[in-house]
Every structure is written in structure tokens, then in C-alpha cells.
Amino acid sequence: NDDSITAGMLNSLSRQLRYLTNTTKEEVTLQEELDNIQNYFYIIRIRYERKFKLEIKVPEELCSLRVMKLILQPAVENSVKHGLLPKNSMGQISISAAVSNDHLEITILDNGIGIDQDAADRLNQELQSAEHIRDNTEGNISIGLVNVSSRIKLKYGDNYGLSLKSFPNIGTSITYRLPISYDPSKKQEE
């Protein structure tokens, strides 16, 4: 019926499903991970009547770095569900990346409702632990974020993982600390 919105959603959904079901890759380029987020966010924007905005500020030279697959989406989902939806006004998520002290830092920042310091401290304790995920009885601690941080720590070591900063009524940032890993198919200049 020439419905471009529905066609766009189906296109984004099919790309996301292909990305999710490709089990041959444990690591992808940062660009592939960002493309998946853009496909996910296209659907979110339509679902919530363009109430949210996504901004990606990642230097092109970092886009070919390798990262673990499916590490960004849980933070973006949490930003939407716990930060932006309860805000009931225009919300924004920004994704940025930089190399700092010989590691890659990716930050996902939202301008949502934030969380109180006690909840932030509890979540940071969970994120720093490499232990298996415990049952979440409170409902406040994101199993998805803890799972991602645990996956990162198990693969790369305890110096890597996630950390959170949040301020009530201002927003929340999740920072990923990852090793710098180049795409083996591309030769790096020395």
C-alpha cells in the first residue's frame, strides 16, 4: 500500500534479526554494532511516535575496531525503558566513543529521569563483579547490563567492563571499557 513507515520498520527489523541470528561471529566491528543500534532505534522511534532521538558521535577511525557482538543494545533498551519513557517528554540518547589510556571507551548517555545514588551504587557493584548473574528480585538492577559486563570481563579480564553514572532528573551514562582490537582483515599502520 505504499506505506513507507511500515516498509522502513520491516527493513530495520529484518536487518536486526539477521544480525541477531548470525552466530558465526563473537566479535564485530564497532560500525556493525552501531548499525544494529540504528535499526533497533528506528523501530523505537516509530513505536513511540518520534518521541526519542538517537545521536551517534563516533569518529570514523574507531568504527573498524572490533567489539563483542550485542553489547550496546541492552544499555540503549534500558535508557528507553527506565530513563526516557517515564520522562514523558522528548528524550535523547547519545553514543560516543574515544580511545583513552590504551583502551576503547564507549559511552551511552540519556537525558532521562536518572536513578538515585543508592541504586547506582548497587548496579555498579553488580557491574564490577565477574560472578554469574543472580536472580533479580528487586527489578531495578538490569540483568542485561550485568550480563554484558560479565561477558566482557570473562573475555578480556577484570580491567574491562561497564560502569554507570546517574543523576536524578538529569540522566544516566553507561561507559564501556574495552581493549583496543583491530579488524584482522585490515592491515594496521605501525
Tab-separated table of N, CA and C in Angstrom, residues 26-188:
chain	number	residue	atom	x	y	z
A	26	GLU	N	31.574	-13.791	17.110
A	26	GLU	CA	31.509	-13.361	18.505
A	26	GLU	C	31.885	-11.885	18.598
A	27	GLU	N	32.741	-11.445	17.689
A	27	GLU	CA	33.138	-10.036	17.628
A	27	GLU	C	32.742	-9.473	16.274
A	28	VAL	N	32.406	-8.189	16.282
A	28	VAL	CA	32.030	-7.465	15.076
A	28	VAL	C	32.754	-6.126	15.103
A	29	THR	N	32.660	-5.387	14.022
A	29	THR	CA	33.223	-4.039	14.064
A	29	THR	C	32.286	-3.153	14.872
A	30	LEU	N	32.832	-2.110	15.403
A	30	LEU	CA	32.008	-1.135	16.128
A	30	LEU	C	30.929	-0.586	15.201
A	31	GLN	N	31.254	-0.420	13.922
A	31	GLN	CA	30.263	0.069	12.965
A	31	GLN	C	29.081	-0.886	12.848
A	32	GLU	N	29.357	-2.196	12.814
A	32	GLU	CA	28.260	-3.169	12.739
A	32	GLU	C	27.372	-3.084	13.984
A	33	GLU	N	27.991	-2.911	15.138
A	33	GLU	CA	27.230	-2.791	16.381
A	33	GLU	C	26.387	-1.507	16.372
A	34	LEU	N	26.956	-0.426	15.861
A	34	LEU	CA	26.204	0.835	15.759
A	34	LEU	C	25.076	0.744	14.738
A	35	ASP	N	25.320	0.035	13.633
A	35	ASP	CA	24.253	-0.167	12.637
A	35	ASP	C	23.081	-0.923	13.252
A	36	ASN	N	23.386	-1.917	14.081
A	36	ASN	CA	22.320	-2.660	14.751
A	36	ASN	C	21.513	-1.740	15.667
A	37	ILE	N	22.197	-0.866	16.377
A	37	ILE	CA	21.503	0.089	17.254
A	37	ILE	C	20.625	1.020	16.430
A	38	GLN	N	21.115	1.470	15.287
A	38	GLN	CA	20.304	2.354	14.439
A	38	GLN	C	19.052	1.630	13.942
A	39	ASN	N	19.173	0.361	13.578
A	39	ASN	CA	17.999	-0.412	13.162
A	39	ASN	C	17.016	-0.574	14.318
A	40	TYR	N	17.537	-0.883	15.487
A	40	TYR	CA	16.691	-1.006	16.681
A	40	TYR	C	15.987	0.320	16.974
A	41	PHE	N	16.746	1.402	16.913
A	41	PHE	CA	16.192	2.704	17.290
A	41	PHE	C	15.179	3.215	16.273
A	42	TYR	N	15.321	2.839	15.030
A	42	TYR	CA	14.319	3.218	14.025
A	42	TYR	C	12.950	2.694	14.444
A	43	ILE	N	12.928	1.447	14.887
A	43	ILE	CA	11.664	0.836	15.334
A	43	ILE	C	11.157	1.533	16.591
A	44	ILE	N	12.037	1.833	17.528
A	44	ILE	CA	11.654	2.525	18.768
A	44	ILE	C	11.052	3.891	18.459
A	45	ARG	N	11.674	4.619	17.556
A	45	ARG	CA	11.159	5.962	17.226
A	45	ARG	C	9.754	5.894	16.637
A	46	ILE	N	9.502	4.921	15.771
A	46	ILE	CA	8.167	4.777	15.191
A	46	ILE	C	7.181	4.345	16.271
A	47	ARG	N	7.581	3.371	17.072
A	47	ARG	CA	6.693	2.863	18.120
A	47	ARG	C	6.263	3.962	19.085
A	48	TYR	N	7.183	4.847	19.439
A	48	TYR	CA	6.892	5.903	20.406
A	48	TYR	C	6.708	7.269	19.735
A	49	GLU	N	6.236	7.239	18.509
A	49	GLU	CA	5.817	8.442	17.774
A	49	GLU	C	6.887	9.538	17.743
A	50	ARG	N	8.115	9.112	17.420
A	50	ARG	CA	9.243	10.027	17.240
A	50	ARG	C	9.518	10.887	18.474
A	51	LYS	N	9.273	10.317	19.618
A	51	LYS	CA	9.453	10.994	20.896
A	51	LYS	C	10.920	10.984	21.345
A	52	PHE	N	11.720	10.118	20.724
A	52	PHE	CA	13.109	9.956	21.124
A	52	PHE	C	14.052	10.199	19.954
A	53	LYS	N	15.246	10.643	20.288
A	53	LYS	CA	16.253	10.944	19.286
A	53	LYS	C	17.537	10.179	19.638
A	54	LEU	N	18.206	9.676	18.609
A	54	LEU	CA	19.484	8.990	18.765
A	54	LEU	C	20.557	9.807	18.082
A	55	GLU	N	21.642	10.047	18.804
A	55	GLU	CA	22.788	10.770	18.245
A	55	GLU	C	24.021	9.887	18.418
A	56	ILE	N	24.724	9.655	17.318
A	56	ILE	CA	25.949	8.855	17.365
A	56	ILE	C	27.114	9.750	16.988
A	57	LYS	N	28.054	9.875	17.941
A	57	LYS	CA	29.246	10.705	17.737
A	57	LYS	C	30.484	9.829	17.910
A	58	VAL	N	30.740	9.005	16.906
A	58	VAL	CA	31.871	8.087	16.953
A	58	VAL	C	32.797	8.430	15.790
A	59	PRO	N	34.058	8.758	16.079
A	59	PRO	CA	34.999	9.064	14.996
A	59	PRO	C	35.123	7.889	14.026
A	60	GLU	N	35.188	8.206	12.754
A	60	GLU	CA	35.236	7.183	11.707
A	60	GLU	C	36.388	6.205	11.904
A	61	GLU	N	37.517	6.689	12.384
A	61	GLU	CA	38.677	5.807	12.546
A	61	GLU	C	38.469	4.749	13.639
A	62	LEU	N	37.488	4.921	14.496
A	62	LEU	CA	37.201	3.920	15.531
A	62	LEU	C	36.174	2.889	15.078
A	63	CYS	N	35.481	3.165	14.008
A	63	CYS	CA	34.394	2.287	13.555
A	63	CYS	C	34.872	0.915	13.098
A	64	SER	N	36.143	0.779	12.749
A	64	SER	CA	36.649	-0.528	12.314
A	64	SER	C	37.223	-1.343	13.476
A	65	LEU	N	37.228	-0.783	14.687
A	65	LEU	CA	37.686	-1.548	15.844
A	65	LEU	C	36.715	-2.686	16.123
A	66	ARG	N	37.230	-3.768	16.678
A	66	ARG	CA	36.409	-4.944	16.978
A	66	ARG	C	35.848	-4.827	18.398
A	67	VAL	N	34.590	-5.196	18.542
A	67	VAL	CA	33.932	-5.237	19.851
A	67	VAL	C	33.118	-6.522	19.929
A	68	MET	N	32.757	-6.911	21.133
A	68	MET	CA	31.887	-8.073	21.281
A	68	MET	C	30.516	-7.732	20.712
A	69	LYS	N	29.916	-8.696	20.087
A	69	LYS	CA	28.610	-8.519	19.468
A	69	LYS	C	27.531	-8.378	20.553
A	70	LEU	N	26.552	-7.519	20.288
A	70	LEU	CA	25.370	-7.330	21.127
A	70	LEU	C	25.678	-6.814	22.532
A	71	ILE	N	26.622	-5.885	22.620
A	71	ILE	CA	26.902	-5.305	23.933
A	71	ILE	C	26.222	-3.947	24.129
A	72	LEU	N	25.882	-3.250	23.059
A	72	LEU	CA	25.318	-1.906	23.207
A	72	LEU	C	23.805	-1.898	23.386
A	73	GLN	N	23.117	-2.836	22.782
A	73	GLN	CA	21.659	-2.796	22.787
A	73	GLN	C	21.040	-2.846	24.192
A	74	PRO	N	21.551	-3.649	25.141
A	74	PRO	CA	20.940	-3.631	26.476
A	74	PRO	C	20.967	-2.248	27.138
A	75	ALA	N	22.036	-1.494	26.954
A	75	ALA	CA	22.103	-0.156	27.554
A	75	ALA	C	21.113	0.788	26.883
A	76	VAL	N	20.995	0.689	25.562
A	76	VAL	CA	20.040	1.540	24.846
A	76	VAL	C	18.609	1.171	25.250
A	77	GLU	N	18.327	-0.121	25.349
A	77	GLU	CA	16.996	-0.565	25.790
A	77	GLU	C	16.684	-0.040	27.180
A	78	ASN	N	17.657	-0.130	28.106
A	78	ASN	CA	17.447	0.387	29.462
A	78	ASN	C	17.211	1.889	29.455
A	79	SER	N	17.952	2.598	28.627
A	79	SER	CA	17.765	4.047	28.541
A	79	SER	C	16.340	4.381	28.127
A	80	VAL	N	15.839	3.657	27.137
A	80	VAL	CA	14.477	3.905	26.671
A	80	VAL	C	13.472	3.535	27.756
A	81	LYS	N	13.572	2.305	28.269
A	81	LYS	CA	12.563	1.777	29.190
A	81	LYS	C	12.565	2.483	30.542
A	82	HIS	N	13.751	2.664	31.132
A	82	HIS	CA	13.834	3.171	32.501
A	82	HIS	C	14.136	4.660	32.592
A	83	GLY	N	14.696	5.224	31.528
A	83	GLY	CA	15.066	6.637	31.580
A	83	GLY	C	14.139	7.546	30.808
A	84	LEU	N	13.873	7.199	29.538
A	84	LEU	CA	13.124	8.105	28.668
A	84	LEU	C	11.614	7.939	28.748
A	85	LEU	N	11.111	6.716	28.775
A	85	LEU	CA	9.657	6.515	28.813
A	85	LEU	C	8.998	7.178	30.028
A	86	PRO	N	9.568	7.017	31.230
A	86	PRO	CA	8.925	7.665	32.379
A	86	PRO	C	9.007	9.195	32.348
A	87	LYS	N	9.864	9.735	31.524
A	87	LYS	CA	10.062	11.182	31.463
A	87	LYS	C	8.870	11.903	30.834
A	88	ASN	N	8.185	11.239	29.936
A	88	ASN	CA	7.007	11.819	29.272
A	88	ASN	C	7.286	13.113	28.524
A	89	SER	N	8.462	13.249	27.987
A	89	SER	CA	8.784	14.376	27.111
A	89	SER	C	9.882	13.919	26.156
A	90	MET	N	10.301	14.807	25.261
A	90	MET	CA	11.328	14.455	24.278
A	90	MET	C	12.583	13.951	24.977
A	91	GLY	N	13.077	12.811	24.524
A	91	GLY	CA	14.269	12.231	25.113
A	91	GLY	C	15.336	11.995	24.072
A	92	GLN	N	16.574	11.931	24.544
A	92	GLN	CA	17.693	11.726	23.631
A	92	GLN	C	18.681	10.741	24.226
A	93	ILE	N	19.217	9.906	23.347
A	93	ILE	CA	20.314	9.009	23.684
A	93	ILE	C	21.481	9.375	22.779
A	94	SER	N	22.650	9.544	23.386
A	94	SER	CA	23.867	9.848	22.626
A	94	SER	C	24.869	8.725	22.838
A	95	ILE	N	25.477	8.300	21.748
A	95	ILE	CA	26.527	7.281	21.813
A	95	ILE	C	27.808	7.913	21.302
A	96	SER	N	28.853	7.829	22.117
A	96	SER	CA	30.147	8.374	21.712
A	96	SER	C	31.223	7.334	22.012
A	97	ALA	N	32.367	7.501	21.392
A	97	ALA	CA	33.491	6.586	21.613
A	97	ALA	C	34.791	7.357	21.501
A	98	ALA	N	35.777	6.913	22.266
A	98	ALA	CA	37.096	7.535	22.237
A	98	ALA	C	38.119	6.512	22.722
A	99	VAL	N	39.358	6.713	22.332
A	99	VAL	CA	40.455	5.909	22.850
A	99	VAL	C	41.061	6.694	24.001
A	100	SER	N	41.193	6.014	25.149
A	100	SER	CA	41.714	6.664	26.341
A	100	SER	C	42.623	5.683	27.073
A	101	ASN	N	43.862	6.088	27.324
A	101	ASN	CA	44.808	5.242	28.057
A	101	ASN	C	44.870	3.808	27.517
A	102	ASP	N	45.037	3.685	26.223
A	102	ASP	CA	45.199	2.384	25.569
A	102	ASP	C	43.989	1.458	25.684
A	103	HIS	N	42.802	2.027	25.823
A	103	HIS	CA	41.591	1.221	25.760
A	103	HIS	C	40.498	2.033	25.069
A	104	LEU	N	39.470	1.335	24.629
A	104	LEU	CA	38.341	1.963	23.961
A	104	LEU	C	37.257	2.235	24.990
A	105	GLU	N	36.743	3.455	25.006
A	105	GLU	CA	35.617	3.800	25.869
A	105	GLU	C	34.431	4.173	24.999
A	106	ILE	N	33.329	3.494	25.219
A	106	ILE	CA	32.074	3.801	24.534
A	106	ILE	C	31.107	4.256	25.618
A	107	THR	N	30.484	5.394	25.402
A	107	THR	CA	29.551	5.931	26.394
A	107	THR	C	28.174	6.079	25.773
A	108	ILE	N	27.177	5.572	26.485
A	108	ILE	CA	25.778	5.748	26.107
A	108	ILE	C	25.157	6.641	27.171
A	109	LEU	N	24.704	7.800	26.756
A	109	LEU	CA	24.192	8.830	27.657
A	109	LEU	C	22.748	9.131	27.295
A	110	ASP	N	21.876	9.155	28.304
A	110	ASP	CA	20.493	9.561	28.047
A	110	ASP	C	20.137	10.755	28.928
A	111	ASN	N	19.117	11.482	28.520
A	111	ASN	CA	18.646	12.616	29.317
A	111	ASN	C	17.330	12.265	30.015
A	112	GLY	N	17.264	11.023	30.497
A	112	GLY	CA	16.056	10.522	31.146
A	112	GLY	C	15.954	10.940	32.596
A	113	ILE	N	15.157	10.183	33.346
A	113	ILE	CA	14.870	10.552	34.732
A	113	ILE	C	16.004	10.226	35.694
A	114	GLY	N	16.971	9.412	35.274
A	114	GLY	CA	18.085	9.042	36.143
A	114	GLY	C	17.651	8.107	37.253
A	115	ILE	N	18.611	7.711	38.079
A	115	ILE	CA	18.323	6.869	39.235
A	115	ILE	C	19.043	7.434	40.444
A	116	ASP	N	18.556	7.074	41.641
A	116	ASP	CA	19.174	7.621	42.852
A	116	ASP	C	20.536	6.976	43.099
A	117	GLN	N	21.324	7.596	43.975
A	117	GLN	CA	22.698	7.176	44.212
A	117	GLN	C	22.792	5.760	44.764
A	118	ASP	N	21.875	5.373	45.655
A	118	ASP	CA	21.915	4.012	46.202
A	118	ASP	C	21.730	2.968	45.112
A	119	ALA	N	20.763	3.187	44.224
A	119	ALA	CA	20.531	2.247	43.120
A	119	ALA	C	21.725	2.221	42.176
A	120	ALA	N	22.313	3.387	41.904
A	120	ALA	CA	23.501	3.453	41.037
A	120	ALA	C	24.668	2.705	41.666
A	121	ASP	N	24.850	2.863	42.970
A	121	ASP	CA	25.937	2.159	43.664
A	121	ASP	C	25.735	0.648	43.610
A	122	ARG	N	24.492	0.183	43.830
A	122	ARG	CA	24.209	-1.258	43.770
A	122	ARG	C	24.488	-1.804	42.373
A	123	LEU	N	24.038	-1.073	41.351
A	123	LEU	CA	24.254	-1.541	39.986
A	123	LEU	C	25.739	-1.565	39.652
A	124	ASN	N	26.485	-0.544	40.069
A	124	ASN	CA	27.928	-0.544	39.804
A	124	ASN	C	28.624	-1.719	40.489
A	125	GLN	N	28.179	-2.095	41.696
A	125	GLN	CA	28.750	-3.269	42.360
A	125	GLN	C	28.490	-4.522	41.531
A	126	GLU	N	27.276	-4.651	41.015
A	126	GLU	CA	26.951	-5.796	40.166
A	126	GLU	C	27.772	-5.779	38.879
A	127	LEU	N	27.951	-4.609	38.300
A	127	LEU	CA	28.701	-4.499	37.051
A	127	LEU	C	30.173	-4.830	37.244
A	128	GLN	N	30.717	-4.548	38.410
A	128	GLN	CA	32.136	-4.809	38.657
A	128	GLN	C	32.414	-6.260	38.993
A	129	SER	N	31.387	-7.008	39.351
A	129	SER	CA	31.543	-8.403	39.719
A	129	SER	C	31.583	-9.269	38.464
A	130	ALA	N	32.496	-10.219	38.437
A	130	ALA	CA	32.560	-11.157	37.313
A	130	ALA	C	31.787	-12.432	37.626
A	131	GLU	N	31.054	-12.411	38.744
A	131	GLU	CA	30.283	-13.588	39.139
A	131	GLU	C	29.111	-13.785	38.193
A	132	HIS	N	28.527	-14.970	38.271
A	132	HIS	CA	27.355	-15.254	37.460
A	132	HIS	C	26.201	-14.364	37.882
A	133	ILE	N	25.294	-14.155	36.979
A	133	ILE	CA	24.140	-13.294	37.225
A	133	ILE	C	23.242	-13.929	38.279
A	134	ARG	N	22.884	-13.114	39.271
A	134	ARG	CA	21.970	-13.585	40.304
A	134	ARG	C	20.537	-13.226	39.918
A	135	ASP	N	19.601	-13.904	40.551
A	135	ASP	CA	18.186	-13.620	40.322
A	135	ASP	C	17.892	-12.201	40.793
A	136	ASN	N	17.207	-11.451	39.976
A	136	ASN	CA	16.898	-10.058	40.279
A	136	ASN	C	15.496	-9.965	40.879
A	137	THR	N	15.417	-9.889	42.201
A	137	THR	CA	14.111	-9.828	42.856
A	137	THR	C	13.595	-8.402	42.965
A	138	GLU	N	14.478	-7.416	42.976
A	138	GLU	CA	14.046	-6.023	43.098
A	138	GLU	C	13.471	-5.481	41.801
A	139	GLY	N	13.976	-5.924	40.677
A	139	GLY	CA	13.508	-5.404	39.403
A	139	GLY	C	14.210	-4.137	38.984
A	140	ASN	N	15.097	-3.609	39.816
A	140	ASN	CA	15.783	-2.353	39.493
A	140	ASN	C	17.114	-2.572	38.805
A	141	ILE	N	17.734	-3.703	39.065
A	141	ILE	CA	19.060	-3.946	38.507
A	141	ILE	C	18.908	-4.654	37.172
A	142	SER	N	19.553	-4.119	36.182
A	142	SER	CA	19.423	-4.661	34.827
A	142	SER	C	20.235	-5.932	34.664
A	143	ILE	N	19.548	-7.020	34.469
A	143	ILE	CA	20.237	-8.279	34.206
A	143	ILE	C	20.999	-8.185	32.892
A	144	GLY	N	20.436	-7.491	31.900
A	144	GLY	CA	21.107	-7.343	30.618
A	144	GLY	C	22.449	-6.656	30.729
A	145	LEU	N	22.517	-5.560	31.491
A	145	LEU	CA	23.779	-4.842	31.659
A	145	LEU	C	24.787	-5.674	32.440
A	146	VAL	N	24.324	-6.351	33.483
A	146	VAL	CA	25.212	-7.195	34.276
A	146	VAL	C	25.741	-8.341	33.408
A	147	ASN	N	24.891	-8.914	32.572
A	147	ASN	CA	25.300	-9.974	31.657
A	147	ASN	C	26.378	-9.472	30.693
A	148	VAL	N	26.174	-8.289	30.121
A	148	VAL	CA	27.164	-7.728	29.191
A	148	VAL	C	28.488	-7.492	29.904
A	149	SER	N	28.439	-6.891	31.081
A	149	SER	CA	29.679	-6.629	31.817
A	149	SER	C	30.393	-7.931	32.160
A	150	SER	N	29.635	-8.948	32.560
A	150	SER	CA	30.229	-10.255	32.869
A	150	SER	C	30.868	-10.876	31.638
A	151	ARG	N	30.193	-10.787	30.496
A	151	ARG	CA	30.756	-11.322	29.243
A	151	ARG	C	32.079	-10.634	28.915
A	152	ILE	N	32.108	-9.311	29.064
A	152	ILE	CA	33.322	-8.544	28.766
A	152	ILE	C	34.447	-8.955	29.708
A	153	LYS	N	34.151	-9.044	31.006
A	153	LYS	CA	35.175	-9.414	31.987
A	153	LYS	C	35.692	-10.837	31.759
A	154	LEU	N	34.792	-11.749	31.439
A	154	LEU	CA	35.217	-13.128	31.198
A	154	LEU	C	36.118	-13.229	29.974
A	155	LYS	N	35.857	-12.429	28.951
A	155	LYS	CA	36.656	-12.496	27.717
A	155	LYS	C	37.970	-11.721	27.834
A	156	TYR	N	37.913	-10.521	28.430
A	156	TYR	CA	39.075	-9.624	28.397
A	156	TYR	C	39.766	-9.423	29.743
A	157	GLY	N	39.117	-9.775	30.836
A	157	GLY	CA	39.724	-9.589	32.159
A	157	GLY	C	39.007	-8.521	32.969
A	158	ASP	N	39.356	-8.469	34.251
A	158	ASP	CA	38.670	-7.585	35.195
A	158	ASP	C	38.928	-6.091	34.985
A	159	ASN	N	39.913	-5.739	34.159
A	159	ASN	CA	40.149	-4.313	33.887
A	159	ASN	C	39.119	-3.731	32.926
A	160	TYR	N	38.268	-4.578	32.387
A	160	TYR	CA	37.290	-4.142	31.393
A	160	TYR	C	35.879	-4.409	31.904
A	161	GLY	N	34.914	-3.754	31.281
A	161	GLY	CA	33.520	-3.941	31.681
A	161	GLY	C	32.743	-2.644	31.574
A	162	LEU	N	31.708	-2.528	32.385
A	162	LEU	CA	30.809	-1.374	32.346
A	162	LEU	C	30.817	-0.645	33.674
A	163	SER	N	30.532	0.647	33.601
A	163	SER	CA	30.294	1.446	34.801
A	163	SER	C	29.158	2.411	34.506
A	164	LEU	N	28.515	2.862	35.557
A	164	LEU	CA	27.324	3.684	35.426
A	164	LEU	C	27.455	4.943	36.266
A	165	LYS	N	26.960	6.039	35.744
A	165	LYS	CA	26.808	7.290	36.494
A	165	LYS	C	25.394	7.773	36.225
A	166	SER	N	24.726	8.235	37.262
A	166	SER	CA	23.364	8.710	37.069
A	166	SER	C	23.054	9.823	38.044
A	167	PHE	N	22.228	10.736	37.583
A	167	PHE	CA	21.787	11.853	38.398
A	167	PHE	C	20.284	11.988	38.234
A	168	PRO	N	19.532	11.891	39.345
A	168	PRO	CA	18.073	12.007	39.240
A	168	PRO	C	17.645	13.270	38.498
A	169	ASN	N	16.696	13.112	37.601
A	169	ASN	CA	16.112	14.189	36.790
A	169	ASN	C	17.085	14.813	35.793
A	170	ILE	N	18.254	14.206	35.607
A	170	ILE	CA	19.224	14.709	34.625
A	170	ILE	C	19.528	13.641	33.580
A	171	GLY	N	19.807	12.406	34.028
A	171	GLY	CA	20.084	11.338	33.083
A	171	GLY	C	21.081	10.328	33.608
A	172	THR	N	21.415	9.386	32.740
A	172	THR	CA	22.295	8.271	33.096
A	172	THR	C	23.293	8.040	31.974
A	173	SER	N	24.522	7.693	32.359
A	173	SER	CA	25.515	7.295	31.358
A	173	SER	C	26.071	5.926	31.730
A	174	ILE	N	26.226	5.110	30.705
A	174	ILE	CA	26.866	3.795	30.830
A	174	ILE	C	28.144	3.878	30.010
A	175	THR	N	29.266	3.569	30.642
A	175	THR	CA	30.548	3.601	29.943
A	175	THR	C	31.106	2.184	29.846
A	176	TYR	N	31.446	1.806	28.620
A	176	TYR	CA	32.067	0.515	28.325
A	176	TYR	C	33.573	0.747	28.243
A	177	ARG	N	34.326	-0.074	28.934
A	177	ARG	CA	35.785	-0.037	28.827
A	177	ARG	C	36.191	-1.348	28.170
A	178	LEU	N	36.813	-1.230	26.977
A	178	LEU	CA	37.157	-2.402	26.170
A	178	LEU	C	38.603	-2.309	25.703
A	179	PRO	N	39.231	-3.455	25.441
A	179	PRO	CA	40.563	-3.396	24.846
A	179	PRO	C	40.454	-2.904	23.404
A	180	ILE	N	41.523	-2.339	22.912
A	180	ILE	CA	41.556	-1.918	21.515
A	180	ILE	C	41.872	-3.151	20.685
A	181	SER	N	40.966	-3.470	19.779
A	181	SER	CA	41.111	-4.662	18.956
A	181	SER	C	40.816	-4.286	17.509
A	182	TYR	N	41.809	-4.509	16.644
A	182	TYR	CA	41.658	-4.137	15.236
A	182	TYR	C	41.079	-5.279	14.427
A	183	ASP	N	40.444	-4.942	13.327
A	183	ASP	CA	39.900	-5.919	12.406
A	183	ASP	C	41.081	-6.662	11.770
A	184	PRO	N	41.159	-7.979	11.950
A	184	PRO	CA	42.314	-8.724	11.427
A	184	PRO	C	42.377	-8.702	9.886
A	185	SER	N	41.284	-8.419	9.226
A	185	SER	CA	41.306	-8.397	7.764
A	185	SER	C	41.906	-7.115	7.205
A	186	LYS	N	42.089	-6.123	8.077
A	186	LYS	CA	42.676	-4.854	7.644
A	186	LYS	C	44.034	-4.687	8.275
A	187	LYS	N	45.014	-4.391	7.487
A	187	LYS	CA	46.355	-4.184	7.998
A	187	LYS	C	46.430	-2.809	8.632
A	188	GLN	N	47.006	-2.762	9.823
A	188	GLN	CA	47.139	-1.513	10.559
A	188	GLN	C	48.533	-0.918	10.296
